[in-house]
Coordinates of C-alpha atoms and ligand atoms in Angstrom, one line a residue:
X201 CA -15.0 -2.8 22.1
X202 CA -11.2 -3.8 21.2
X203 CA -10.7 -4.5 17.9
X204 CA -8.7 -8.1 17.4
X205 CA -6.4 -7.0 14.1
X206 CA -5.8 -11.0 12.5
X207 CA -9.8 -10.6 12.1
X208 CA -9.9 -7.8 10.7
X209 CA -9.4 -6.3 7.1
X210 CA -8.7 -2.9 5.8
X211 CA -9.8 -1.5 3.9
X212 CA -7.7 1.3 2.0
X213 CA -8.9 5.4 0.8
X214 CA -7.4 7.1 -2.0
X215 CA -9.6 10.1 -1.2
X216 CA -8.3 11.9 -3.9
X217 CA -10.1 9.1 -6.3
X218 CA -12.9 8.2 -4.2
X219 CA -16.0 10.9 -4.1
X220 CA -16.6 14.3 -5.1
X221 CA -19.3 15.7 -3.1
X222 CA -18.7 19.6 -4.0
X223 CA -18.0 19.5 -7.8
X224 CA -14.4 20.5 -7.8
X225 CA -13.6 16.9 -9.8
X226 CA -11.1 16.2 -6.6
X227 CA -12.6 13.6 -4.2
X228 CA -13.1 14.8 -0.6
X229 CA -13.4 13.8 3.1
X230 CA -17.2 14.7 3.0
X231 CA -17.7 12.0 0.2
X232 CA -15.5 8.7 2.6
X233 CA -18.7 9.8 5.3
X234 CA -20.6 10.1 2.2
X235 CA -19.7 5.8 1.2
X236 CA -19.8 5.1 4.8
X237 CA -22.8 2.3 4.3
X238 CA -20.9 1.2 1.6
X239 CA -18.0 0.3 3.4
X240 CA -19.7 -1.1 6.7
X241 CA -22.0 -3.3 4.1
X242 CA -18.8 -5.0 2.8
X243 CA -17.7 -6.0 6.6
X244 CA -14.2 -4.5 6.9
X245 CA -13.1 -3.3 10.2
X246 CA -10.5 -0.3 9.9
X247 CA -10.2 2.5 6.5
X248 CA -7.0 3.8 6.0
X249 CA -6.9 7.0 4.7
X250 CA -4.2 8.3 2.8
X251 CA -2.7 11.7 3.0
X252 CA -5.2 14.6 3.3
X253 CA -3.2 16.9 5.3
X254 CA -2.1 20.6 3.9
X255 CA 0.1 19.7 0.9
X256 CA 1.6 21.4 -2.2
X257 CA 0.0 18.0 -3.3
X258 CA 3.6 17.3 -5.9
X259 CA 3.0 13.9 -4.2
X260 CA -0.2 13.5 -4.0
X261 CA -0.7 15.1 -0.5
X262 CA 3.1 12.1 1.0
X263 CA 4.8 16.1 0.6
X264 CA 2.6 17.3 3.6
X265 CA 2.9 21.4 5.0
X266 CA 1.3 21.1 8.4
X267 CA 0.0 17.9 10.1
X268 CA -1.9 19.0 12.0
X269 CA -4.2 20.6 8.9
X270 CA -5.6 19.8 6.6
X271 CA -5.9 20.7 3.5
X272 CA -9.4 22.7 2.0
X273 CA -9.3 20.8 -1.1
X274 CA -10.0 17.7 0.9
X275 CA -13.0 19.1 3.5
X276 CA -11.8 20.9 7.2
X277 CA -11.8 20.0 10.7
X278 CA -15.1 19.2 11.1
X279 CA -15.3 17.0 8.3
X280 CA -12.5 14.7 9.3
X281 CA -13.6 14.8 12.6
X282 CA -17.8 14.3 11.7
X283 CA -16.0 11.6 9.6
X284 CA -14.1 9.7 13.1
X285 CA -17.6 9.6 14.1
X286 CA -19.4 8.7 11.7
X287 CA -17.1 5.4 11.2
X288 CA -17.2 4.4 14.7
X289 CA -21.2 5.0 15.0
X290 CA -20.8 2.1 12.5
X291 CA -17.8 0.2 13.9
X292 CA -15.4 1.2 11.6
X293 CA -12.0 3.0 12.6
X294 CA -9.9 5.2 11.5
X295 CA -6.6 4.7 10.2
X296 CA -3.8 7.6 9.4
X297 CA -0.8 8.1 7.0
X298 CA 1.5 8.9 9.2
X299 CA 4.4 10.2 7.0
X300 CA 7.4 10.7 8.8
X301 CA 10.5 10.0 6.1
X302 CA 10.3 13.9 5.1
X303 CA 8.1 16.8 4.7
X304 CA 7.4 19.0 1.6
X305 CA 9.9 21.6 1.3
X306 CA 6.5 24.2 2.0
X307 CA 6.9 22.7 4.8
X308 CA 7.9 26.1 8.1
X309 CA 10.3 23.4 9.3
X310 CA 12.4 23.6 6.1
X311 CA 10.9 27.0 5.1
X312 CA 12.9 28.2 8.9
X313 CA 15.6 26.1 7.4
X314 CA 16.3 27.8 4.5
X315 CA 15.9 31.0 5.7
X316 CA 19.2 29.5 7.6
X317 CA 17.7 29.2 10.4
X318 CA 20.4 27.2 12.7
X319 CA 17.2 25.5 15.0
X320 CA 15.6 24.6 11.9
X321 CA 19.0 23.6 9.5
X322 CA 19.0 20.3 11.8
X323 CA 15.4 19.3 11.0
X324 CA 17.4 17.8 8.0
X325 CA 20.5 17.1 6.3
X326 CA 22.3 19.7 4.7
X327 CA 25.8 18.6 3.7
X328 CA 28.4 19.9 1.0
X329 CA 28.6 18.8 -1.9
X330 CA 32.8 17.3 -2.8
X331 CA 35.9 18.7 -3.8
X332 CA 34.6 19.0 -7.4
X333 CA 31.3 20.6 -6.5
X334 CA 28.8 17.6 -7.2
X335 CA 26.3 15.9 -5.5
X336 CA 27.2 14.9 -1.0
X337 CA 26.6 11.2 -2.5
X338 CA 25.6 9.3 -6.3
X339 CA 22.8 8.1 -4.4
X340 CA 19.0 7.9 -6.2
X341 CA 16.2 9.4 -5.4
X342 CA 13.5 6.9 -5.9
X343 CA 11.7 9.3 -8.4
X344 CA 14.4 9.1 -10.6
X345 CA 17.4 12.0 -10.8
X346 CA 20.0 12.5 -7.6
X347 CA 19.0 12.4 -4.6
X348 CA 20.8 15.6 -3.3
X349 CA 19.7 19.0 -4.3
X350 CA 21.7 22.5 -4.7
X351 CA 21.3 25.3 -2.6
X352 CA 22.5 27.9 -4.0
X353 CA 23.0 30.4 -1.0
X354 CA 24.2 28.0 1.3
X355 CA 26.3 26.4 -1.5
X356 CA 24.8 22.9 0.6
X357 CA 23.1 19.5 -0.9
X358 CA 20.2 18.5 1.1
X359 CA 18.3 14.9 -0.1
X360 CA 15.7 13.8 -0.7
X361 CA 15.1 10.6 -1.3
X362 CA 11.7 10.8 -3.1
X363 CA 11.0 14.1 -4.9
X364 CA 12.9 17.7 -4.7
X365 CA 10.2 18.7 -3.5
X366 CA 10.1 16.3 -0.4
X367 CA 13.5 17.3 2.3
X368 CA 14.2 14.1 4.3
X369 CA 14.4 14.2 8.2
X370 CA 17.5 14.3 10.2
X371 CA 15.7 11.8 13.0
X372 CA 19.6 11.8 14.4
X373 CA 17.7 15.3 16.3
X374 CA 15.8 15.1 18.9
X375 CA 13.5 17.2 18.7
X376 CA 12.1 16.0 15.2
X377 CA 11.5 13.4 17.1
X378 CA 9.5 14.9 19.2
X379 CA 7.9 17.3 17.4
X380 CA 6.4 13.7 16.0
X381 CA 5.7 12.4 18.6
X382 CA 3.2 15.2 19.0
X383 CA 1.9 14.9 16.1
X384 CA 0.9 11.1 16.7
X385 CA -0.1 12.1 18.9
X386 CA -2.3 15.0 18.3
X387 CA -4.6 12.3 15.4
X388 CA -4.7 9.5 18.3
X389 CA -7.2 13.1 21.1
X390 CA -9.5 12.9 18.1
X391 CA -9.8 9.2 18.2
X392 CA -7.4 7.8 15.8
X393 CA -7.2 4.8 17.0
X394 CA -4.9 3.3 14.1
X395 CA -1.7 4.7 11.8
X396 CA 0.3 3.7 9.2
X397 CA 3.7 4.8 8.9
X398 CA 4.5 5.3 5.2
X399 CA 8.2 4.3 3.6
X400 CA 9.7 3.7 8.1
X401 CA 12.1 2.0 7.3
X402 CA 13.7 4.7 5.6
X403 CA 13.7 6.8 8.4
X404 CA 17.7 5.5 10.1
X405 CA 20.7 7.4 8.3
X406 CA 23.9 8.2 9.5
X407 CA 26.8 7.7 6.3
X408 CA 27.0 9.1 4.3
X409 CA 28.8 7.0 0.8
X410 CA 29.0 7.3 -1.6
X411 CA 27.1 3.4 -3.6
X412 CA 29.9 1.8 -5.8
X413 CA 27.0 -1.0 -6.5
X414 CA 24.1 0.0 -5.9
X415 CA 21.6 3.4 -6.3
X416 CA 22.7 4.6 -1.9
X417 CA 19.0 2.0 -0.8
X418 CA 21.8 -0.3 1.6
X419 CA 22.9 2.8 3.1
X420 CA 19.6 4.4 4.4
X421 CA 17.7 1.2 3.8
X422 CA 16.7 -0.5 7.8
X423 CA 19.0 1.5 8.9
X424 CA 21.1 1.5 12.3
X425 CA 18.3 2.9 14.4
X426 CA 15.6 2.7 13.2
X427 CA 14.5 0.0 15.4
X428 CA 15.7 2.4 18.2
X429 CA 13.5 4.7 16.9
X430 CA 10.6 2.5 16.1
X431 CA 10.2 1.8 20.3
X432 CA 10.8 5.3 21.3
X433 CA 7.7 6.2 19.4
X434 CA 6.2 3.7 20.3
X435 CA 6.8 4.4 23.4
X436 CA 6.2 8.6 23.2
X437 CA 2.6 8.0 21.3
X438 CA 0.8 5.2 20.2
X439 CA 2.3 2.2 21.7
X440 CA 0.1 3.8 25.0
X441 CA -3.4 2.7 23.7
X442 CA -3.2 -1.4 23.4
X443 CA -5.8 -1.0 21.3
X444 CA -4.3 1.0 19.1
X445 CA -3.5 -0.6 15.2
X446 CA 0.1 0.4 13.2
X447 CA 1.0 -0.4 10.1
X448 CA 4.5 0.2 8.5
X449 CA 5.7 1.0 5.0
X450 CA 8.9 -1.6 4.8
X451 CA 10.7 -0.3 1.4
X452 CA 12.7 -2.7 0.6
X453 CA 13.6 -4.5 3.2
X454 CA 15.9 -7.8 5.2
X455 CA 12.0 -10.3 7.2
X456 CA 14.8 -10.2 9.8
X457 CA 14.3 -7.0 9.8
X458 CA 10.8 -7.4 9.6
X459 CA 10.4 -10.4 12.9
X460 CA 11.5 -7.0 15.0
X461 CA 9.4 -4.2 13.2
X462 CA 6.7 -6.4 13.7
X463 CA 6.6 -9.1 16.5
X464 CA 4.6 -10.1 19.4
X465 CA 6.3 -7.9 22.0
X466 CA 9.3 -6.2 20.8
X467 CA 7.4 -2.8 20.8
X468 CA 7.4 -1.4 17.5
X469 CA 4.6 -2.1 15.2
X470 CA 2.1 -4.2 14.9
X471 CA 3.1 -5.7 10.8
X472 CA 4.6 -4.9 7.9
X473 CA 4.0 -4.3 4.6
X474 CA 7.0 -5.6 2.7
X475 CA 6.9 -5.5 -1.2
X476 CA 9.2 -8.5 -2.6
X477 CA 6.5 -10.4 -3.9
X478 CA 4.8 -7.3 -5.7
X479 CA 8.7 -7.2 -7.7
X480 CA 8.0 -10.0 -9.2
X481 CA 7.3 -8.8 -12.9
X482 CA 10.6 -6.3 -12.4
X483 CA 14.2 -6.7 -14.0
X484 CA 15.5 -6.8 -9.8
X485 CA 15.0 -3.7 -8.5
X486 CA 14.1 -2.2 -11.5
X487 CA 10.5 -1.9 -12.4
X488 CA 10.5 0.0 -15.6
X489 CA 11.0 -3.0 -17.6
X490 CA 8.2 -5.4 -19.3
X491 CA 8.7 -8.6 -18.4
X492 CA 6.3 -11.1 -17.0
X493 CA 5.9 -12.3 -13.9
X494 CA 7.4 -15.1 -12.3
X495 CA 4.4 -16.9 -10.9
X496 CA 7.4 -19.4 -8.9
X497 CA 9.4 -16.8 -7.6
X498 CA 5.9 -15.3 -6.1
X499 CA 4.9 -18.0 -5.2
X500 CA 8.4 -18.4 -3.5
X501 CA 7.8 -14.4 -1.7
X502 CA 4.9 -15.4 -0.8
X503 CA 5.6 -18.8 2.1
X504 CA 8.7 -18.0 3.2
X505 CA 7.9 -14.3 4.8
X506 CA 4.4 -16.6 5.9
X507 CA 6.9 -19.4 7.2
X508 CA 9.0 -17.8 8.5
X509 CA 7.5 -13.8 10.3
X510 CA 5.2 -16.9 12.3
X511 CA 8.0 -18.8 13.0
X512 CA 9.0 -15.5 15.1
X513 CA 5.8 -14.1 15.9
X514 CA 5.0 -11.7 13.5
X515 CA 2.6 -10.6 12.1
X516 CA 2.1 -9.1 8.6
X517 CA 0.2 -6.9 6.6
X518 CA -1.0 -9.4 3.0
X519 CA -2.2 -7.4 0.2
X520 CA -1.8 -7.0 -4.0
X521 CA -2.7 -3.6 -4.1
X522 CA -2.7 0.2 -3.0
X523 CA -2.6 3.9 -4.6
X524 CA 1.5 2.8 -5.4
X525 CA 1.2 -0.3 -7.5
X526 CA -1.0 -1.2 -10.8
X527 CA -4.2 -3.2 -10.3
X528 CA -3.7 -6.8 -9.7
X529 CA -5.9 -8.8 -11.7
X530 CA -4.7 -6.6 -14.8
X531 CA -0.7 -8.0 -13.6
X532 CA -2.1 -12.0 -12.7
X533 CA -5.0 -12.2 -13.7
X534 CA -7.3 -11.7 -16.9
X535 CA -8.8 -8.4 -17.8
X536 CA -11.5 -9.7 -20.5
X537 CA -12.9 -13.2 -20.4
X538 CA -12.0 -14.4 -16.6
X539 CA -12.1 -10.7 -15.4
X540 CA -14.2 -11.7 -13.0
X541 CA -13.5 -14.8 -12.4
X542 CA -9.7 -14.3 -12.3
X543 CA -10.5 -11.5 -9.8
X544 CA -12.1 -14.1 -6.9
X545 CA -8.9 -16.1 -7.5
X546 CA -6.8 -13.2 -6.9
X547 CA -9.0 -12.2 -3.3
X548 CA -8.9 -16.0 -2.3
X549 CA -5.2 -16.1 -2.5
X550 CA -4.2 -13.1 -0.5
X551 CA -7.2 -13.6 2.6
X552 CA -7.1 -17.3 3.4
X553 CA -3.2 -15.9 4.3
X554 CA -1.8 -15.3 7.9
X555 CA -1.5 -11.9 8.6
X556 CA -4.4 -8.9 7.5
X557 CA -5.1 -8.6 4.5
X558 CA -5.4 -5.4 2.7
X559 CA -8.0 -3.8 0.0
X560 CA -7.7 -0.5 -2.0
X561 CA -10.3 0.9 -3.2
X562 CA -12.9 -0.6 -5.7
X563 CA -10.1 -4.0 -5.6
X564 CA -13.0 -5.4 -4.4
X565 CA -15.3 -5.0 -7.7
X566 CA -11.9 -6.4 -9.8
X567 CA -11.6 -3.0 -11.4
X568 CA -8.8 -2.8 -13.3
X569 CA -5.4 -1.1 -15.6
X570 CA -5.9 2.5 -16.8
X571 CA -7.1 2.4 -20.2
X572 CA -5.0 5.8 -21.5
X573 CA -3.4 6.0 -24.7
X574 CA -1.5 8.7 -24.4
X575 CA 1.3 10.5 -22.0
X576 CA -1.5 13.9 -21.1
X577 CA -3.2 11.5 -19.8
X578 CA -0.7 10.8 -17.0
X579 CA -0.3 12.9 -13.7
X580 CA 1.5 10.6 -11.6
X581 CA 4.9 12.8 -10.8
X582 CA 6.9 9.0 -11.0
X583 CA 5.1 7.8 -14.7
X584 CA 5.4 11.9 -15.5
X585 CA 9.6 11.6 -14.9
X586 CA 10.5 7.8 -15.9
X587 CA 8.8 8.9 -18.9
X588 CA 11.2 11.1 -19.5
X589 CA 14.5 9.4 -17.7
X590 CA 13.4 6.0 -20.1
X591 CA 13.3 8.0 -23.5
X592 CA 16.9 9.9 -22.4
X593 CA 17.8 6.5 -22.1
X594 CA 17.6 6.0 -25.4
X595 CA 13.7 4.1 -25.1
X596 CA 11.9 5.5 -28.2
X597 CA 8.4 7.6 -26.6
X598 CA 6.1 4.1 -27.9
X599 CA 8.1 1.9 -26.4
X600 CA 8.5 4.2 -22.8
X601 CA 4.9 4.9 -23.0
X602 CA 4.5 0.8 -22.8
X603 CA 5.8 1.1 -20.3
X604 CA 5.1 3.6 -17.8
X605 CA 1.3 2.4 -18.9
X606 CA 1.9 -1.2 -17.2
X607 CA 3.4 -0.1 -13.9
X608 CA 2.4 3.3 -14.4
X609 CA 0.8 4.1 -9.9
X610 CA -1.9 5.6 -12.1
X611 CA -2.7 2.5 -13.0
X612 CA -4.6 3.0 -8.7
X613 CA -5.4 6.0 -9.2
X614 CA -8.4 6.3 -11.4
X615 CA -11.2 7.4 -10.0
X616 CA -13.8 4.6 -8.6
X617 CA -16.9 3.1 -10.4
X618 CA -19.2 4.4 -8.2
X619 CA -22.0 3.5 -11.0
X620 CA -22.8 3.9 -14.5
X621 CA -23.9 7.9 -15.3
X622 CA -21.5 10.0 -15.4
X623 CA -18.2 10.3 -14.4
X624 CA -18.5 6.4 -12.5
X625 CA -21.2 8.9 -10.8
X626 CA -17.2 9.6 -8.8
X627 CA -18.2 13.2 -9.6
X628 CA -20.7 15.6 -10.4
X629 CA -18.7 17.1 -12.5
X630 CA -19.6 20.9 -11.8
X631 CA -17.8 22.6 -11.7
X632 CA -14.5 20.2 -13.0
X633 CA -14.1 16.8 -14.8
X634 CA -12.2 14.3 -12.6
X635 CA -8.4 15.0 -12.0
X636 CA -7.4 11.2 -14.3
X637 CA -9.3 9.7 -15.9
X638 CA -12.1 7.3 -15.0
X639 CA -11.2 3.9 -16.4
X640 CA -13.9 3.9 -20.0
X641 CA -14.9 0.2 -18.7
X642 CA -16.5 1.8 -16.1
X643 CA -20.4 0.9 -16.9
X644 CA -19.7 -3.1 -17.1
X645 CA -17.1 -2.5 -13.9
X646 CA -19.2 -0.4 -11.1
X647 CA -20.4 -1.5 -7.5
X648 CA -24.4 -0.7 -7.9
X649 CA -24.1 -3.1 -9.9
X650 CA -22.3 -5.4 -8.9
X651 CA -24.6 -4.4 -4.6
X652 CA -27.4 -6.2 -6.3
X653 CA -25.1 -9.2 -8.6
X654 CA -24.7 -12.2 -5.6
X655 CA -22.3 -14.0 -7.9
X656 CA -20.6 -10.9 -7.9
X657 CA -16.5 -9.5 -7.1
X658 CA -17.7 -7.7 -4.6
X659 CA -20.1 -10.4 -2.2
X660 CA -17.1 -12.7 -2.6
X661 CA -14.5 -10.3 -1.3
X662 CA -17.4 -9.7 1.8
X663 CA -17.3 -13.5 1.8
X664 CA -14.0 -13.8 2.5
X665 CA -13.9 -10.9 5.6
X666 CA -16.8 -12.8 7.1
X667 CA -14.8 -16.1 6.7
X668 CA -11.9 -14.0 8.7
X669 CA -14.2 -13.2 11.7
X670 CA -15.5 -16.8 11.9
X671 CA -12.5 -19.5 11.4
X672 CA -9.6 -19.0 14.4
X673 CA -8.5 -20.7 11.8
X674 CA -7.9 -17.7 9.2
X675 CA -6.7 -15.1 11.6
X676 CA -4.4 -17.5 13.6
X677 CA -3.7 -21.2 11.9
X678 CA -0.2 -21.9 11.3
X679 CA 0.7 -22.1 7.7
X680 CA 2.0 -25.1 4.9
X681 CA 2.7 -24.3 1.5
X682 CA 1.3 -27.0 -0.9
X683 CA 2.2 -27.9 -4.3
X684 CA 5.4 -25.2 -3.7
X685 CA 7.0 -26.3 -7.0
X686 CA 4.0 -27.2 -9.2
X687 CA 3.5 -24.8 -12.0
X688 CA -0.2 -23.5 -12.1
X689 CA -1.5 -24.3 -8.6
X690 CA -1.3 -21.7 -5.6
X691 CA -2.4 -24.2 -2.5
X692 CA -1.5 -24.1 1.3
X693 CA -3.0 -25.5 4.4
X694 CA -4.3 -23.9 7.5
X695 CA -3.9 -25.0 11.1
X696 CA -5.2 -24.9 13.8
X697 CA -6.8 -26.5 16.9
X698 CA -7.6 -30.0 14.8
X699 CA -8.7 -27.2 11.4
X700 CA -7.7 -28.0 8.3
X701 CA -8.0 -25.3 6.0
X702 CA -6.9 -25.9 2.1
X703 CA -6.9 -22.9 -0.3
X704 CA -6.4 -24.2 -3.2
X705 CA -6.3 -21.5 -6.8
X706 CA -5.6 -22.3 -10.4
X707 CA -3.4 -18.8 -11.8
X708 CA -3.8 -19.7 -14.8
X709 CA -6.4 -19.6 -18.1
X710 CA -6.4 -23.0 -18.8
X711 CA -7.8 -25.9 -17.9
X712 CA -5.5 -27.5 -15.1
X713 CA -5.5 -31.3 -13.9
X714 CA -3.3 -30.7 -10.4
X715 CA -1.4 -34.1 -10.1
X716 CA -0.6 -34.9 -6.0
X717 CA -3.7 -33.0 -4.6
X718 CA -3.6 -33.4 -1.4
X719 CA -6.6 -35.6 0.5
X720 CA -10.2 -33.9 0.3
X721 CA -11.4 -36.3 2.8
X722 CA -13.7 -35.6 6.0
X723 CA -13.0 -31.8 4.6
X724 CA -16.2 -29.8 3.2
X725 CA -15.5 -27.2 0.7
X726 CA -17.1 -23.8 1.5
X727 CA -15.2 -21.4 -1.3
X728 CA -15.0 -21.0 -4.8
X729 CA -16.1 -19.1 -7.7
X730 CA -17.0 -21.8 -9.2
X731 CA -20.3 -23.7 -9.1
X732 CA -17.9 -26.9 -7.4
X733 CA -14.7 -28.2 -8.2
X734 CA -13.7 -32.0 -9.8
X735 CA -11.1 -33.6 -7.5
X736 CA -11.8 -37.8 -8.1
X737 CA -10.6 -38.6 -4.7
X738 CA -7.3 -40.0 -6.6
X739 CA -5.7 -36.9 -6.1
X740 CA -6.4 -35.1 -8.9
X741 CA -8.2 -32.4 -8.8
X742 CA -9.1 -30.5 -12.5
X743 CA -9.0 -26.7 -11.7
X744 CA -11.2 -24.5 -14.3
X745 CA -9.1 -21.3 -16.3
X746 CA -8.5 -19.8 -11.8
X747 CA -9.4 -21.1 -10.8
X748 CA -10.1 -20.9 -6.0
X749 CA -11.5 -22.8 -4.2
X750 CA -11.6 -23.6 -0.4
X751 CA -12.2 -26.6 1.6
X752 CA -12.3 -26.5 5.6
X753 CA -12.9 -29.5 8.1
Ligands
GLC252 C1 5.4 6.0 0.0 C2 4.1 6.1 -0.3 C3 3.4 6.7 -2.5 C4 5.2 7.7 -1.7 C5 6.4 6.9 -1.1 C6 7.3 8.9 0.0 O1 5.7 4.8 -0.8 O2 2.9 5.4 -0.7 O3 2.8 6.7 -3.0 O4 5.0 8.5 -2.8 O5 5.9 6.7 -0.1 O6 6.2 9.7 0.4

């Protein structure tokens, strides 16, 4: 049956941290298959699986060595086929994660390039340094340090926008583009019905110059041929099956480019992830600082994307969490007294927006940031690099550590908390402990507990997912921001064919009198995280701490 991605919800799985069936401390594909009934119970339509291809795992699989084979740590090709088949039986489709901006330096293409094979050298960006021998440009790697690595035997540098073991592919080269198309078609033939394209707006680079005012991103973000490359990939692969859904991860993108990337008839992608709303606790683009989240900015950004993407008939992916982000309940909610209320409030705000919602494993049970107390517990290459870089810049080890605790990607990568048994039921741990420590709060926060409790965060997510299928106003309605300047309330109206939906949320842990609230006559309250909402009919609503409610007429 054809799926409508506007009515769909996607569940993201980071297999390494999801479920370990062979006791080696790493999650695996069989683990994903074993949890399909849980995922079906939630009611989602797609599973986005982050990469499980052969990889040295320097960036947990985003450093691909072979796109056609499964990393034995995750399982086998038979396991993948079984997963696709079993998911299909439950009406769930698979979306695979395609990393095409770069490959692992262990990929055959790069190894041949390093042997001096001219055909494969053209797959990458090898460039001479400056006359003084320094790197070709001053660009910085997103994981810290220079984006260029010197190769003595060529007296040249190669480009890596991420880790030094992730070499950027040269999309100017038609042979690269053909290889990429073949990979997508291979997975389509296996029955994969969706693709997520990793940092895909970085693939078009042609100008290699020093960036006098920044880190180089302006030279490769939304680059000159990006739309052409995406249309070509669309036409030569996934675009040949109208039933395939695609999402592009767009790093530091502009909304104008996204009208194209995710426009209804532009022949590029179905939708985009943009991240501006998740930089409201950064200083500009600087992530490694501690600043409070700017609520006004958060609303302004979300509303700008909601309304402008709608005006241009383009589609958003809407989300708070993924494997690169801290847990949202720790970030914008409350891990303590109002843990449950705030987790539900944040879910309400996202799931009633215009776009396709993405849930990241554990979000549906309100998992929180790590409780790590020592740097040795962190695993992520970016976090470890910045722990060092921050100290090189003069911060004390303690201050650097506090920044890592708040912003580290490992906050989202601790094992899924299934139950209250040892290691949260993630692994039997027979051969090894989990690759990264389980959060100590798993006895309180775990899936088994929440499946039993009808008032849980898990069951609240279920309702939101079902509501999107039920009400066209959620999947297709227009968006009108409400209370845009209110210091506590996040609210909006959705409208479609004579129906309206009002969503309102108190973003803070204090009771708040919302004055000038919209007239709710004729509406019924269809969802909320408290038993009822107090509205006095005169435009005043008393919003309890982290209260969220949805009204429909
Ligand atoms: C994306 C991935 C991230 C990875 C990076 C490089 O941002 O989500 O996990 O490190 O690309 O591939």
